[in-house]
PDB file of C-alpha atoms in Angstrom:
ATOM      1  CA  MET A  14     100.981  97.502  95.249  1.00  0.00           C
ATOM      2  CA  LEU A  15     100.941  96.004  98.718  1.00  0.00           C
ATOM      3  CA  SER A  16      98.329  96.454 101.409  1.00  0.00           C
ATOM      4  CA  HIS A  17      98.200  95.142 104.976  1.00  0.00           C
ATOM      5  CA  SER A  18      96.901  96.156 108.386  1.00  0.00           C
ATOM      6  CA  GLY A  19      98.674  98.970 110.214  1.00  0.00           C
ATOM      7  CA  GLU A  20     100.211 102.343 109.478  1.00  0.00           C
ATOM      8  CA  GLU A  21     103.444 103.531 107.840  1.00  0.00           C
ATOM      9  CA  PHE A  22     105.797 106.482 108.107  1.00  0.00           C
ATOM     10  CA  VAL A  23     108.438 107.192 105.457  1.00  0.00           C
ATOM     11  CA  TYR A  24     111.213 109.800 105.801  1.00  0.00           C
ATOM     12  CA  VAL A  25     113.587 110.428 102.884  1.00  0.00           C
ATOM     13  CA  LEU A  26     117.171 110.582 104.180  1.00  0.00           C
ATOM     14  CA  SER A  27     118.663 111.145 100.727  1.00  0.00           C
ATOM     15  CA  GLY A  28     117.642 110.943  97.093  1.00  0.00           C
ATOM     16  CA  GLU A  29     114.181 111.085  95.651  1.00  0.00           C
ATOM     17  CA  ILE A  30     111.292 108.583  95.735  1.00  0.00           C
ATOM     18  CA  GLU A  31     107.780 108.416  94.404  1.00  0.00           C
ATOM     19  CA  LEU A  32     104.929 107.094  96.536  1.00  0.00           C
ATOM     20  CA  HIS A  33     102.122 105.375  94.643  1.00  0.00           C
ATOM     21  CA  THR A  34      98.865 104.678  96.476  1.00  0.00           C
ATOM     22  CA  GLN A  35      95.530 103.124  95.685  1.00  0.00           C
ATOM     23  CA  PHE A  36      93.470 106.301  96.165  1.00  0.00           C
ATOM     24  CA  TYR A  37      95.804 109.256  95.464  1.00  0.00           C
ATOM     25  CA  ALA A  38      97.955 110.547  92.628  1.00  0.00           C
ATOM     26  CA  PRO A  39     101.670 109.601  92.835  1.00  0.00           C
ATOM     27  CA  THR A  40     103.621 111.880  95.188  1.00  0.00           C
ATOM     28  CA  ARG A  41     107.301 112.718  94.717  1.00  0.00           C
ATOM     29  CA  LEU A  42     109.308 113.019  97.937  1.00  0.00           C
ATOM     30  CA  HIS A  43     112.760 114.617  98.182  1.00  0.00           C
ATOM     31  CA  THR A  44     115.438 114.587 100.902  1.00  0.00           C
ATOM     32  CA  GLY A  45     113.840 115.764 104.157  1.00  0.00           C
ATOM     33  CA  ASP A  46     110.263 115.010 103.055  1.00  0.00           C
ATOM     34  CA  SER A  47     108.069 112.527 104.886  1.00  0.00           C
ATOM     35  CA  CYS A  48     104.652 110.910 104.646  1.00  0.00           C
ATOM     36  CA  TYR A  49     102.326 108.930 106.881  1.00  0.00           C
ATOM     37  CA  PHE A  50      99.552 106.664 105.616  1.00  0.00           C
ATOM     38  CA  ASP A  51      97.180 103.819 106.426  1.00  0.00           C
ATOM     39  CA  SER A  52      98.762 100.559 105.229  1.00  0.00           C
ATOM     40  CA  THR A  53      95.404  99.031 104.263  1.00  0.00           C
ATOM     41  CA  MET A  54      95.508 101.307 101.208  1.00  0.00           C
ATOM     42  CA  GLY A  55      97.531  99.742  98.392  1.00  0.00           C
ATOM     43  CA  HIS A  56     100.984 101.368  98.251  1.00  0.00           C
ATOM     44  CA  ALA A  57     104.436 101.165  96.658  1.00  0.00           C
ATOM     45  CA  LEU A  58     107.630 103.239  96.810  1.00  0.00           C
ATOM     46  CA  LEU A  59     109.772 103.693  93.711  1.00  0.00           C
ATOM     47  CA  LYS A  60     113.139 105.352  93.176  1.00  0.00           C
ATOM     48  CA  ALA A  61     112.408 108.564  91.261  1.00  0.00           C
ATOM     49  CA  SER A  62     115.893 109.515  90.010  1.00  0.00           C
ATOM     50  CA  GLU A  63     119.156 107.944  88.852  1.00  0.00           C
ATOM     51  CA  GLU A  64     120.643 108.625  92.295  1.00  0.00           C
ATOM     52  CA  ASP A  65     120.163 105.960  94.968  1.00  0.00           C
ATOM     53  CA  ALA A  66     117.587 106.823  97.605  1.00  0.00           C
ATOM     54  CA  GLU A  67     117.852 106.099 101.330  1.00  0.00           C
ATOM     55  CA  VAL A  68     114.711 106.125 103.469  1.00  0.00           C
ATOM     56  CA  LEU A  69     113.679 105.504 107.039  1.00  0.00           C
ATOM     57  CA  TRP A  70     110.564 103.355 106.726  1.00  0.00           C
ATOM     58  CA  VAL A  71     108.578 102.558 109.883  1.00  0.00           C
ATOM     59  CA  CYS A  72     105.683 100.101 109.745  1.00  0.00           C
ATOM     60  CA  SER A  73     103.284  99.272 112.554  1.00  0.00           C
ATOM     61  CA  ARG A  74     100.549  96.744 112.712  1.00  0.00           C
ATOM     62  CA  ILE A  75      97.359  96.687 114.690  1.00  0.00           C
ATOM     63  CA  ILE A  76      97.142  93.897 117.222  1.00  0.00           C
ATOM     64  CA  GLU A  77      94.706  93.099 119.990  1.00  0.00           C
ATOM     65  CA  PRO A  78      95.311  94.967 123.246  1.00  0.00           C
ATOM     66  CA  LEU A  79      97.132  93.115 126.020  1.00  0.00           C
ATOM     67  CA  LYS A  80      94.747  91.362 128.368  1.00  0.00           C
ATOM     68  CA  ASP A  81      95.026  91.435 132.145  1.00  0.00           C
ATOM     69  CA  ASN A  82      95.739  87.875 133.273  1.00  0.00           C
ATOM     70  CA  GLY A  83      94.908  88.702 136.891  1.00  0.00           C
ATOM     71  CA  SER A  84      98.460  88.883 138.226  1.00  0.00           C
TER      72      SER A  84
END
C-alpha cells in the first residue's frame, strides 16, 4: 500500500474495483460509485472482476500557502 501527503477522490467510470486501506475493511466499488480519503492512510486499488475497470482518480497534495512578495 502507498501513503503520501494529500487527499484522493476516485470515481468508477466502468467495471468494479476494490479499495484497500490501512484502517478500514476492503470496499468494493461499482460503476458510478466514488470515494474520498486522506492519502496519508496506506491505500491501494485493485481490479475486482475479470472485466477491465476505468476510473477517474484525482490526487491532491498539501503545499505551503503562497506568500505575498509585496508586489
